[in-house]
Amino acid sequence: PGVPRFAHHMGDNFNLYHDQEWETVDPPEAPMSQPVNGRSPVAAIHKATWPVSIRNEIDQFETIQHPGDQEKTMKVPQFWSPPIHNGKLMTRREAQQIGTCIEPDSSGRFNRGDDCPLDKRTIFVGIASYRDFEGRSTAEAIFLRARHPERVRIGVVDQIVEGEDEICNDPIVPCAEDPEQGLCNYKDQIDVYKMEAELSVGPVFARHIGYRLYRGEYYATQSDAHVTYTSNWDVDIISQLEVTGNEMAVLSTYLTDVQGSIGSNGESLRNTRPIMCNTAYEGGSQGMHLRHGSQPERVPTVTGTPQLQPWWAAGYSFSRGHFVVNVPYDLWQPMIFQGEEMSIGIRGFTVGYDFYAPERSVCFHHYAVGENSKKRNKVHHFWENSNKYAGTGKKAMQRLLGIVRMNPEVPVTEWDHADEQTYGLGGVRTPELFYRTFGIHVKEKKVEGHLCSFVDLGGKMHHQFTPLLRSDGMGIDYSKISYQFKDPRPGQK
């Protein structure tokens, strides 16, 4: 029962990824001194290829302990690469060595960096689905509404009850009846890791496995399993990321509801977009932690580029592939829901990543509201397993807060430090710098209110911070930022 089954291979023209070739970084760096998942890491980057599938690697899957039940083990894909940041800012050359092109150069190299044309750069789309009937329609839209679906690969962690739930890579109707479906035409470009629903301990673990499905693509997307994409979404979001000029840019936001958002031809009907700037402390059985609230949505005040923001959202993220490599989801955070985004966001900040709200939304979310409420409210949720894994969430939250140094009142000896070299902080910026800059008081468990007045309206954060982008495009240089946000309207709503 502890070993998930894997979707069968449906195609036959796959190149093997595991050829044990490596691409040495330049300039050479000292190797990381700490082992990663029991293996000694190396200062090298996998020599990736395209097309690729983990279906060719089943005999190389590794055994891990289930994070919520130490009596169980699971077979999962190996990470494509351990984090490569080595506790400092990557060089641009290191960063450019991650990311495949669908066509190799004259030497047979698929990792071509800037030399790869925009329309040839591969895209990984990671989806974690819990018993969700809309997973396959999400995958269908991803393929059929991309301008260049031949460069898109989807990796799904499908948490299901066998025989009861629909599977994310099953075509909506048989391919014999409609062979032009995306899940028929591009069936070899979707990997599905099927997992018994009873083993689910929340989105952090599911997305941890999802990051293990990444195989060196140029860009990495994360979205929920109940999302509809717009026409030419791939070209649009790449153009938005590239216009920032920031190799460390991550476009991320809470998605707008799909109702009234997409036209009959798949075009977006919206000229507004959400931006991530509203968060506050909340309590609960797992302890005090930050929780993002509803986010403001309006016509962007910064135009021609995505707009800088402090926070990252799990429901939609688009970045270079090295973000997935450098900020992997923590294996040891079972039963975490609130706190997931704070953990990845702050850890990403310390590695040197900068978060932006997309100027235009390229997908929309199916919320359980309006005409979708009846259907969506029937979908199961992972917390139906809460009794089975009771008590694990509190320990996991203590670890989560400890890693990002948000619970200084808790002795460091009281939380689990397993694999912290993999799931811990970077060395470019500190969490304390983040807290000072954006008005978060970790000892008092409170935040300076009205942060959106600095982030959203007028784009003050964007205009003040983006001029400090490093000349090589490797992120904003926060060593030149002394700004500390203070509530401009204390005591007011």
C-alpha positions as a Python dict, from the first residue, in 0.01 Angstrom:
ca = {
    (1, 'P'): (0, 0, 0),
    (2, 'G'): (294, 235, 43),
    (3, 'V'): (420, 205, -314),
    (4, 'P'): (231, 420, -567),
    (5, 'R'): (161, 290, -914),
    (6, 'F'): (287, 474, -1216),
    (7, 'A'): (103, 559, -1539),
    (8, 'H'): (193, 326, -1826),
    (9, 'H'): (410, 448, -2110),
    (10, 'M'): (183, 539, -2403),
    (11, 'G'): (446, 627, -2664),
    (12, 'D'): (770, 482, -2791),
    (13, 'N'): (1007, 753, -2912),
    (14, 'F'): (1166, 874, -2589),
    (15, 'N'): (1532, 955, -2543),
    (16, 'L'): (1674, 837, -2214),
    (17, 'Y'): (1747, 1115, -1970),
    (18, 'H'): (1966, 908, -1739),
    (19, 'D'): (2277, 892, -1955),
    (20, 'Q'): (2502, 998, -1666),
    (21, 'E'): (2655, 1282, -1864),
    (22, 'W'): (2728, 1605, -1684),
    (23, 'E'): (2789, 1961, -1789),
    (24, 'T'): (3058, 2123, -1577),
    (25, 'V'): (2984, 2470, -1450),
    (26, 'D'): (3203, 2760, -1552),
    (27, 'P'): (3377, 2902, -1361),
    (28, 'P'): (3432, 2591, -1145),
    (29, 'E'): (3294, 2619, -794),
    (30, 'A'): (3377, 2419, -486),
    (31, 'P'): (3132, 2131, -447),
    (32, 'M'): (2868, 2150, -179),
    (33, 'S'): (2996, 1991, 138),
    (34, 'Q'): (2666, 1847, 261),
    (35, 'P'): (2504, 1534, 118),
    (36, 'V'): (2166, 1570, -47),
    (37, 'N'): (1912, 1293, 13),
    (38, 'G'): (2193, 1054, 99),
    (39, 'R'): (2392, 1130, -216),
    (40, 'S'): (2699, 1347, -236),
    (41, 'P'): (2614, 1655, -443),
    (42, 'V'): (2844, 1777, -715),
    (43, 'A'): (2915, 2119, -859),
    (44, 'A'): (2780, 2009, -1194),
    (45, 'I'): (2457, 2026, -1387),
    (46, 'H'): (2285, 1742, -1566),
    (47, 'K'): (2321, 1737, -1939),
    (48, 'A'): (1952, 1736, -2029),
    (49, 'T'): (1778, 1627, -2347),
    (50, 'W'): (1442, 1652, -2520),
    (51, 'P'): (1196, 1482, -2542),
    (52, 'V'): (1212, 1331, -2196),
    (53, 'S'): (994, 1129, -1961),
    (54, 'I'): (1035, 976, -1618),
    (55, 'R'): (858, 668, -1757),
    (56, 'N'): (1204, 568, -1871),
    (57, 'E'): (1338, 592, -1516),
    (58, 'I'): (1109, 368, -1315),
    (59, 'D'): (1397, 130, -1240),
    (60, 'Q'): (1587, 427, -1095),
    (61, 'F'): (1316, 550, -859),
    (62, 'E'): (1434, 595, -502),
    (63, 'T'): (1268, 489, -178),
    (64, 'I'): (1165, 757, 69),
    (65, 'Q'): (982, 747, 398),
    (66, 'H'): (629, 878, 392),
    (67, 'P'): (647, 1208, 586),
    (68, 'G'): (323, 1147, 775),
    (69, 'D'): (368, 778, 854),
    (70, 'Q'): (722, 659, 912),
    (71, 'E'): (603, 298, 883),
    (72, 'K'): (541, 348, 511),
    (73, 'T'): (788, 387, 227),
    (74, 'M'): (726, 513, -125),
    (75, 'K'): (903, 482, -458),
    (76, 'V'): (945, 824, -617),
    (77, 'P'): (1150, 975, -901),
    (78, 'Q'): (1486, 1116, -810),
    (79, 'F'): (1531, 1491, -825),
    (80, 'W'): (1675, 1594, -1160),
    (81, 'S'): (1940, 1791, -970),
    (82, 'P'): (2013, 1897, -614),
    (83, 'P'): (2009, 2274, -553),
    (84, 'I'): (2297, 2436, -742),
    (85, 'H'): (2318, 2772, -566),
    (86, 'N'): (2579, 2645, -317),
    (87, 'G'): (2471, 2902, -61),
    (88, 'K'): (2550, 3203, -278),
    (89, 'L'): (2428, 3385, -585),
    (90, 'M'): (2456, 3175, -900),
    (91, 'T'): (2656, 3314, -1186),
    (92, 'R'): (2459, 3386, -1500),
    (93, 'R'): (2650, 3113, -1681),
    (94, 'E'): (2548, 2859, -1418),
    (95, 'A'): (2186, 2965, -1447),
    (96, 'Q'): (2195, 2949, -1826),
    (97, 'Q'): (2313, 2590, -1817),
    (98, 'I'): (1972, 2485, -1690),
    (99, 'G'): (1697, 2479, -1949),
    (100, 'T'): (1646, 2267, -2258),
    (101, 'C'): (1574, 2371, -2613),
    (102, 'I'): (1364, 2137, -2831),
    (103, 'E'): (1641, 2150, -3091),
    (104, 'P'): (2008, 2088, -3009),
    (105, 'D'): (2292, 2302, -3135),
    (106, 'S'): (2549, 2170, -3385),
    (107, 'S'): (2733, 1985, -3108),
    (108, 'G'): (2417, 1805, -2995),
    (109, 'R'): (2370, 2018, -2684),
    (110, 'F'): (2011, 2084, -2573),
    (111, 'N'): (2103, 2327, -2293),
    (112, 'R'): (2159, 2628, -2517),
    (113, 'G'): (2077, 2917, -2282),
    (114, 'D'): (2000, 3248, -2452),
    (115, 'D'): (2096, 3093, -2785),
    (116, 'C'): (1772, 2893, -2787),
    (117, 'P'): (1496, 3082, -2976),
    (118, 'L'): (1202, 3186, -2759),
    (119, 'D'): (960, 2959, -2943),
    (120, 'K'): (1188, 2656, -2897),
    (121, 'R'): (1233, 2680, -2521),
    (122, 'T'): (1076, 2395, -2327),
    (123, 'I'): (814, 2443, -2055),
    (124, 'F'): (743, 2214, -1760),
    (125, 'V'): (395, 2245, -1608),
    (126, 'G'): (364, 2090, -1262),
    (127, 'I'): (18, 2007, -1127),
    (128, 'A'): (-80, 1852, -794),
    (129, 'S'): (-433, 1710, -803),
    (130, 'Y'): (-636, 1565, -519),
    (131, 'R'): (-932, 1363, -648),
    (132, 'D'): (-1011, 1646, -890),
    (133, 'F'): (-1236, 1573, -1187),
    (134, 'E'): (-1108, 1884, -1369),
    (135, 'G'): (-744, 1776, -1384),
    (136, 'R'): (-770, 1634, -1733),
    (137, 'S'): (-956, 1937, -1871),
    (138, 'T'): (-676, 2153, -1728),
    (139, 'A'): (-417, 1938, -1908),
    (140, 'E'): (-625, 1950, -2225),
    (141, 'A'): (-631, 2331, -2222),
    (142, 'I'): (-258, 2350, -2155),
    (143, 'F'): (-182, 2156, -2473),
    (144, 'L'): (-453, 2281, -2706),
    (145, 'R'): (-421, 2650, -2622),
    (146, 'A'): (-43, 2668, -2638),
    (147, 'R'): (91, 2817, -2960),
    (148, 'H'): (379, 2569, -2946),
    (149, 'P'): (248, 2261, -2762),
    (150, 'E'): (537, 2055, -2894),
    (151, 'R'): (763, 2221, -2633),
    (152, 'V'): (528, 2169, -2334),
    (153, 'R'): (560, 1882, -2088),
    (154, 'I'): (314, 1827, -1801),
    (155, 'G'): (395, 1647, -1476),
    (156, 'V'): (95, 1553, -1260),
    (157, 'V'): (84, 1412, -909),
    (158, 'D'): (-258, 1250, -921),
    (159, 'Q'): (-387, 1158, -574),
    (160, 'I'): (-685, 936, -638),
    (161, 'V'): (-905, 652, -518),
    (162, 'E'): (-862, 389, -786),
    (163, 'G'): (-1189, 308, -960),
    (164, 'E'): (-1367, 614, -821),
    (165, 'D'): (-1175, 914, -951),
    (166, 'E'): (-1091, 1030, -1302),
    (167, 'I'): (-724, 1016, -1402),
    (168, 'C'): (-554, 1332, -1526),
    (169, 'N'): (-414, 1186, -1848),
    (170, 'D'): (-726, 997, -1955),
    (171, 'P'): (-876, 1171, -2260),
    (172, 'I'): (-1221, 1315, -2199),
    (173, 'V'): (-1355, 1089, -2476),
    (174, 'P'): (-1172, 796, -2635),
    (175, 'C'): (-905, 900, -2884),
    (176, 'A'): (-1074, 685, -3149),
    (177, 'E'): (-1375, 917, -3127),
    (178, 'D'): (-1178, 1242, -3112),
    (179, 'P'): (-809, 1197, -3199),
    (180, 'E'): (-744, 1573, -3198),
    (181, 'Q'): (-771, 1604, -2821),
    (182, 'G'): (-459, 1736, -2652),
    (183, 'L'): (-436, 1425, -2435),
    (184, 'C'): (-431, 1218, -2755),
    (185, 'N'): (-198, 1423, -2973),
    (186, 'Y'): (48, 1496, -2692),
    (187, 'K'): (5, 1187, -2474),
    (188, 'D'): (381, 1129, -2468),
    (189, 'Q'): (433, 1474, -2313),
    (190, 'I'): (248, 1412, -1988),
    (191, 'D'): (387, 1215, -1695),
    (192, 'V'): (140, 1110, -1426),
    (193, 'Y'): (251, 985, -1088),
    (194, 'K'): (-53, 809, -944),
    (195, 'M'): (-72, 802, -567),
    (196, 'E'): (-335, 655, -336),
    (197, 'A'): (-542, 938, -189),
    (198, 'E'): (-507, 795, 160),
    (199, 'L'): (-134, 874, 144),
    (200, 'S'): (-199, 1243, 84),
    (201, 'V'): (-75, 1477, 355),
    (202, 'G'): (-139, 1805, 178),
    (203, 'P'): (-6, 2020, -104),
    (204, 'V'): (351, 2050, 23),
    (205, 'F'): (417, 1677, -8),
    (206, 'A'): (227, 1648, -337),
    (207, 'R'): (422, 1936, -489),
    (208, 'H'): (745, 1797, -347),
    (209, 'I'): (685, 1491, -562),
    (210, 'G'): (580, 1719, -846),
    (211, 'Y'): (917, 1894, -837),
    (212, 'R'): (1075, 1549, -870),
    (213, 'L'): (901, 1520, -1209),
    (214, 'Y'): (1093, 1820, -1347),
    (215, 'R'): (1359, 1719, -1600),
    (216, 'G'): (1558, 2027, -1691),
    (217, 'E'): (1306, 2230, -1891),
    (218, 'Y'): (1385, 2593, -1969),
    (219, 'Y'): (1080, 2729, -1790),
    (220, 'A'): (878, 2589, -1501),
    (221, 'T'): (509, 2650, -1434),
    (222, 'Q'): (303, 2550, -1133),
    (223, 'S'): (-74, 2568, -1128),
    (224, 'D'): (-370, 2406, -961),
    (225, 'A'): (-559, 2117, -1121),
    (226, 'H'): (-873, 2323, -1186),
    (227, 'V'): (-744, 2598, -1412),
    (228, 'T'): (-824, 2700, -1770),
    (229, 'Y'): (-550, 2852, -1985),
    (230, 'T'): (-593, 3120, -2251),
    (231, 'S'): (-499, 3101, -2618),
    (232, 'N'): (-126, 3138, -2680),
    (233, 'W'): (-59, 3135, -2307),
    (234, 'D'): (293, 3003, -2357),
    (235, 'V'): (409, 3286, -2581),
    (236, 'D'): (241, 3548, -2364),
    (237, 'I'): (387, 3442, -2029),
    (238, 'I'): (737, 3392, -2171),
    (239, 'S'): (730, 3741, -2320),
    (240, 'Q'): (624, 3880, -1981),
    (241, 'L'): (903, 3700, -1795),
    (242, 'E'): (1169, 3797, -2046),
    (243, 'V'): (1077, 4166, -2051),
    (244, 'T'): (1179, 4193, -1684),
    (245, 'G'): (1542, 4135, -1785),
    (246, 'N'): (1571, 3945, -1457),
    (247, 'E'): (1702, 3587, -1471),
    (248, 'M'): (1577, 3547, -1113),
    (249, 'A'): (1223, 3670, -1183),
    (250, 'V'): (928, 3454, -1080),
    (251, 'L'): (580, 3555, -1200),
    (252, 'S'): (320, 3449, -947),
    (253, 'T'): (-27, 3543, -828),
    (254, 'Y'): (-362, 3428, -694),
    (255, 'L'): (-567, 3360, -1003),
    (256, 'T'): (-890, 3536, -1098),
    (257, 'D'): (-1208, 3329, -1122),
    (258, 'V'): (-1268, 3179, -1465),
    (259, 'Q'): (-1629, 3296, -1486),
    (260, 'G'): (-1646, 3591, -1722),
    (261, 'S'): (-1273, 3575, -1788),
    (262, 'I'): (-1229, 3375, -2112),
    (263, 'G'): (-1396, 3429, -2448),
    (264, 'S'): (-1526, 3171, -2693),
    (265, 'N'): (-1191, 3162, -2878),
    (266, 'G'): (-989, 3121, -2559),
    (267, 'E'): (-895, 3487, -2535),
    (268, 'S'): (-878, 3669, -2201),
    (269, 'L'): (-1163, 3909, -2133),
    (270, 'R'): (-985, 4071, -1838),
    (271, 'N'): (-769, 4383, -1825),
    (272, 'T'): (-719, 4354, -1449),
    (273, 'R'): (-485, 4129, -1254),
    (274, 'P'): (-425, 4040, -886),
    (275, 'I'): (-104, 4132, -705),
    (276, 'M'): (36, 3966, -392),
    (277, 'C'): (65, 4217, -107),
    (278, 'N'): (-191, 4132, 162),
    (279, 'T'): (-88, 3903, 448),
    (280, 'A'): (-139, 3883, 824),
    (281, 'Y'): (-71, 3659, 1120),
    (282, 'E'): (-328, 3403, 1225),
    (283, 'G'): (-335, 3147, 1503),
    (284, 'G'): (-464, 2794, 1512),
    (285, 'S'): (-369, 2450, 1632),
    (286, 'Q'): (-40, 2463, 1443),
    (287, 'G'): (70, 2794, 1598),
    (288, 'M'): (96, 3156, 1482),
    (289, 'H'): (190, 3190, 1118),
    (290, 'L'): (140, 3423, 825),
    (291, 'R'): (-154, 3369, 597),
    (292, 'H'): (-213, 3552, 271),
    (293, 'G'): (-554, 3714, 242),
    (294, 'S'): (-755, 3810, -62),
    (295, 'Q'): (-541, 4015, -297),
    (296, 'P'): (-631, 4340, -474),
    (297, 'E'): (-720, 4314, -840),
    (298, 'R'): (-724, 4613, -1069),
    (299, 'V'): (-583, 4748, -1393),
    (300, 'P'): (-203, 4754, -1349),
    (301, 'T'): (-50, 5089, -1267),
    (302, 'V'): (284, 4963, -1398),
    (303, 'T'): (257, 4881, -1767),
    (304, 'G'): (480, 4711, -2022),
    (305, 'T'): (623, 4475, -1760),
    (306, 'P'): (517, 4255, -1469),
    (307, 'Q'): (510, 4442, -1137),
    (308, 'L'): (741, 4364, -847),
    (309, 'Q'): (577, 4224, -532),
    (310, 'P'): (708, 4064, -210),
    (311, 'W'): (513, 3740, -205),
    (312, 'W'): (484, 3415, -402),
    (313, 'A'): (163, 3220, -465),
    (314, 'A'): (139, 2843, -504),
    (315, 'G'): (-168, 2850, -731),
    (316, 'Y'): (27, 3000, -1019),
    (317, 'S'): (401, 3041, -1069),
    (318, 'F'): (613, 3082, -1383),
    (319, 'S'): (991, 3104, -1378),
    (320, 'R'): (1313, 2974, -1520),
    (321, 'G'): (1361, 2605, -1448),
    (322, 'H'): (1635, 2663, -1194),
    (323, 'F'): (1376, 2796, -945),
    (324, 'V'): (1240, 2441, -912),
    (325, 'V'): (1594, 2309, -867),
    (326, 'N'): (1701, 2566, -609),
    (327, 'V'): (1385, 2593, -398),
    (328, 'P'): (1242, 2240, -375),
    (329, 'Y'): (934, 2174, -166),
    (330, 'D'): (1024, 2036, 176),
    (331, 'L'): (969, 1661, 210),
    (332, 'W'): (920, 1693, 586),
    (333, 'Q'): (619, 1924, 603),
    (334, 'P'): (312, 1697, 612),
    (335, 'M'): (-39, 1837, 670),
    (336, 'I'): (69, 2194, 590),
    (337, 'F'): (-172, 2412, 395),
    (338, 'Q'): (-140, 2768, 522),
    (339, 'G'): (233, 2837, 537),
    (340, 'E'): (325, 2666, 211),
    (341, 'E'): (351, 2993, 18),
    (342, 'M'): (533, 3175, 296),
    (343, 'S'): (795, 2899, 314),
    (344, 'I'): (870, 2886, -59),
    (345, 'G'): (854, 3264, -93),
    (346, 'I'): (1098, 3346, 187),
    (347, 'R'): (1335, 3063, 98),
    (348, 'G'): (1326, 3180, -264),
    (349, 'F'): (1403, 3536, -154),
    (350, 'T'): (1714, 3413, 32),
    (351, 'V'): (1835, 3229, -280),
    (352, 'G'): (1802, 3555, -475),
    (353, 'Y'): (1467, 3525, -655),
    (354, 'D'): (1235, 3821, -710),
    (355, 'F'): (858, 3787, -736),
    (356, 'Y'): (638, 3975, -982),
    (357, 'A'): (266, 3993, -1056),
    (358, 'P'): (204, 3915, -1424),
    (359, 'E'): (75, 4213, -1617),
    (360, 'R'): (-173, 3984, -1793),
    (361, 'S'): (-329, 3663, -1664),
    (362, 'V'): (-279, 3363, -1890),
    (363, 'C'): (-502, 3126, -1694),
    (364, 'F'): (-803, 3144, -1464),
    (365, 'H'): (-918, 2943, -1165),
    (366, 'H'): (-1234, 2737, -1117),
    (367, 'Y'): (-1347, 2844, -769),
    (368, 'A'): (-1646, 2694, -588),
    (369, 'V'): (-1855, 3005, -645),
    (370, 'G'): (-2148, 3098, -866),
    (371, 'E'): (-2239, 2842, -1126),
    (372, 'N'): (-1929, 2637, -1039),
    (373, 'S'): (-2015, 2603, -671),
    (374, 'K'): (-2228, 2290, -703),
    (375, 'K'): (-1961, 2098, -897),
    (376, 'R'): (-1657, 2223, -710),
    (377, 'N'): (-1807, 2167, -364),
    (378, 'K'): (-1829, 1796, -443),
    (379, 'V'): (-1452, 1764, -480),
    (380, 'H'): (-1275, 1593, -191),
    (381, 'H'): (-993, 1763, 3),
    (382, 'F'): (-679, 1620, 156),
    (383, 'W'): (-787, 1711, 508),
    (384, 'E'): (-1026, 1415, 500),
    (385, 'N'): (-704, 1236, 607),
    (386, 'S'): (-652, 1464, 910),
    (387, 'N'): (-733, 1201, 1172),
    (388, 'K'): (-501, 951, 1006),
    (389, 'Y'): (-205, 1188, 1037),
    (390, 'A'): (-306, 1376, 1352),
    (391, 'G'): (-25, 1570, 1518),
    (392, 'T'): (211, 1576, 1222),
    (393, 'G'): (103, 1922, 1105),
    (394, 'K'): (204, 2097, 1429),
    (395, 'K'): (556, 1955, 1414),
    (396, 'A'): (580, 2038, 1046),
    (397, 'M'): (476, 2400, 1106),
    (398, 'Q'): (739, 2432, 1377),
    (399, 'R'): (1000, 2313, 1127),
    (400, 'L'): (866, 2542, 854),
    (401, 'L'): (882, 2847, 1081),
    (402, 'G'): (1220, 2744, 1218),
    (403, 'I'): (1381, 2717, 875),
    (404, 'V'): (1273, 3069, 777),
    (405, 'R'): (1358, 3196, 1128),
    (406, 'M'): (1006, 3318, 1198),
    (407, 'N'): (976, 3157, 1545),
    (408, 'P'): (1279, 3290, 1736),
    (409, 'E'): (1103, 3209, 2063),
    (410, 'V'): (1136, 2835, 1990),
    (411, 'P'): (1478, 2680, 2064),
    (412, 'V'): (1634, 2544, 1746),
    (413, 'T'): (1675, 2206, 1918),
    (414, 'E'): (1296, 2163, 1928),
    (415, 'W'): (1234, 2126, 1557),
    (416, 'D'): (1348, 1876, 1297),
    (417, 'H'): (1656, 1977, 1092),
    (418, 'A'): (1656, 1676, 855),
    (419, 'D'): (1784, 1753, 504),
    (420, 'E'): (1801, 2124, 585),
    (421, 'Q'): (2087, 2165, 339),
    (422, 'T'): (1838, 2078, 65),
    (423, 'Y'): (1521, 2241, 195),
    (424, 'G'): (1676, 2535, 379),
    (425, 'L'): (1781, 2889, 305),
    (426, 'G'): (2005, 3040, 41),
    (427, 'G'): (2298, 3268, 110),
    (428, 'V'): (2213, 3573, -102),
    (429, 'R'): (1976, 3746, 139),
    (430, 'T'): (1854, 3673, 491),
    (431, 'P'): (1498, 3621, 611),
    (432, 'E'): (1556, 3909, 853),
    (433, 'L'): (1618, 4142, 558),
    (434, 'F'): (1282, 4036, 413),
    (435, 'Y'): (1106, 4098, 745),
    (436, 'R'): (1263, 4440, 794),
    (437, 'T'): (1192, 4550, 439),
    (438, 'F'): (825, 4451, 438),
    (439, 'G'): (725, 4527, 796),
    (440, 'I'): (698, 4181, 951),
    (441, 'H'): (765, 4156, 1325),
    (442, 'V'): (842, 3793, 1397),
    (443, 'K'): (878, 3832, 1774),
    (444, 'E'): (555, 4026, 1822),
    (445, 'K'): (367, 3819, 1561),
    (446, 'K'): (227, 4117, 1376),
    (447, 'V'): (271, 4295, 1047),
    (448, 'E'): (268, 4657, 943),
    (449, 'G'): (-71, 4710, 781),
    (450, 'H'): (-153, 4846, 436),
    (451, 'L'): (151, 4698, 260),
    (452, 'C'): (-50, 4712, -61),
    (453, 'S'): (-17, 5091, -54),
    (454, 'F'): (355, 5042, -119),
    (455, 'V'): (337, 4740, -348),
    (456, 'D'): (24, 4790, -555),
    (457, 'L'): (-102, 5145, -587),
    (458, 'G'): (138, 5349, -798),
    (459, 'G'): (394, 5069, -800),
    (460, 'K'): (622, 5232, -544),
    (461, 'M'): (807, 4910, -467),
    (462, 'H'): (855, 4838, -835),
    (463, 'H'): (985, 5187, -917),
    (464, 'Q'): (1220, 5201, -618),
    (465, 'F'): (1363, 4849, -634),
    (466, 'T'): (1383, 4747, -1002),
    (467, 'P'): (1651, 5008, -1087),
    (468, 'L'): (1875, 4804, -855),
    (469, 'L'): (1863, 4497, -1078),
    (470, 'R'): (2219, 4369, -1117),
    (471, 'S'): (2385, 4449, -1448),
    (472, 'D'): (2401, 4079, -1539),
    (473, 'G'): (2031, 4035, -1464),
    (474, 'M'): (2092, 3807, -1165),
    (475, 'G'): (1831, 3957, -935),
    (476, 'I'): (1777, 4281, -748),
    (477, 'D'): (2067, 4385, -528),
    (478, 'Y'): (1907, 4423, -184),
    (479, 'S'): (2241, 4524, -32),
    (480, 'K'): (2160, 4866, -179),
    (481, 'I'): (1812, 4877, -24),
    (482, 'S'): (1761, 5027, 321),
    (483, 'Y'): (1386, 5076, 291),
    (484, 'Q'): (1169, 4960, 583),
    (485, 'F'): (794, 4965, 535),
    (486, 'K'): (582, 5132, 804),
    (487, 'D'): (205, 5133, 815),
    (488, 'P'): (96, 5470, 667),
    (489, 'R'): (-249, 5443, 829),
    (490, 'P'): (-212, 5260, 1160),
    (491, 'G'): (-536, 5160, 1321),
    (492, 'Q'): (-737, 5199, 1001),
    (493, 'K'): (-889, 4928, 784),
}
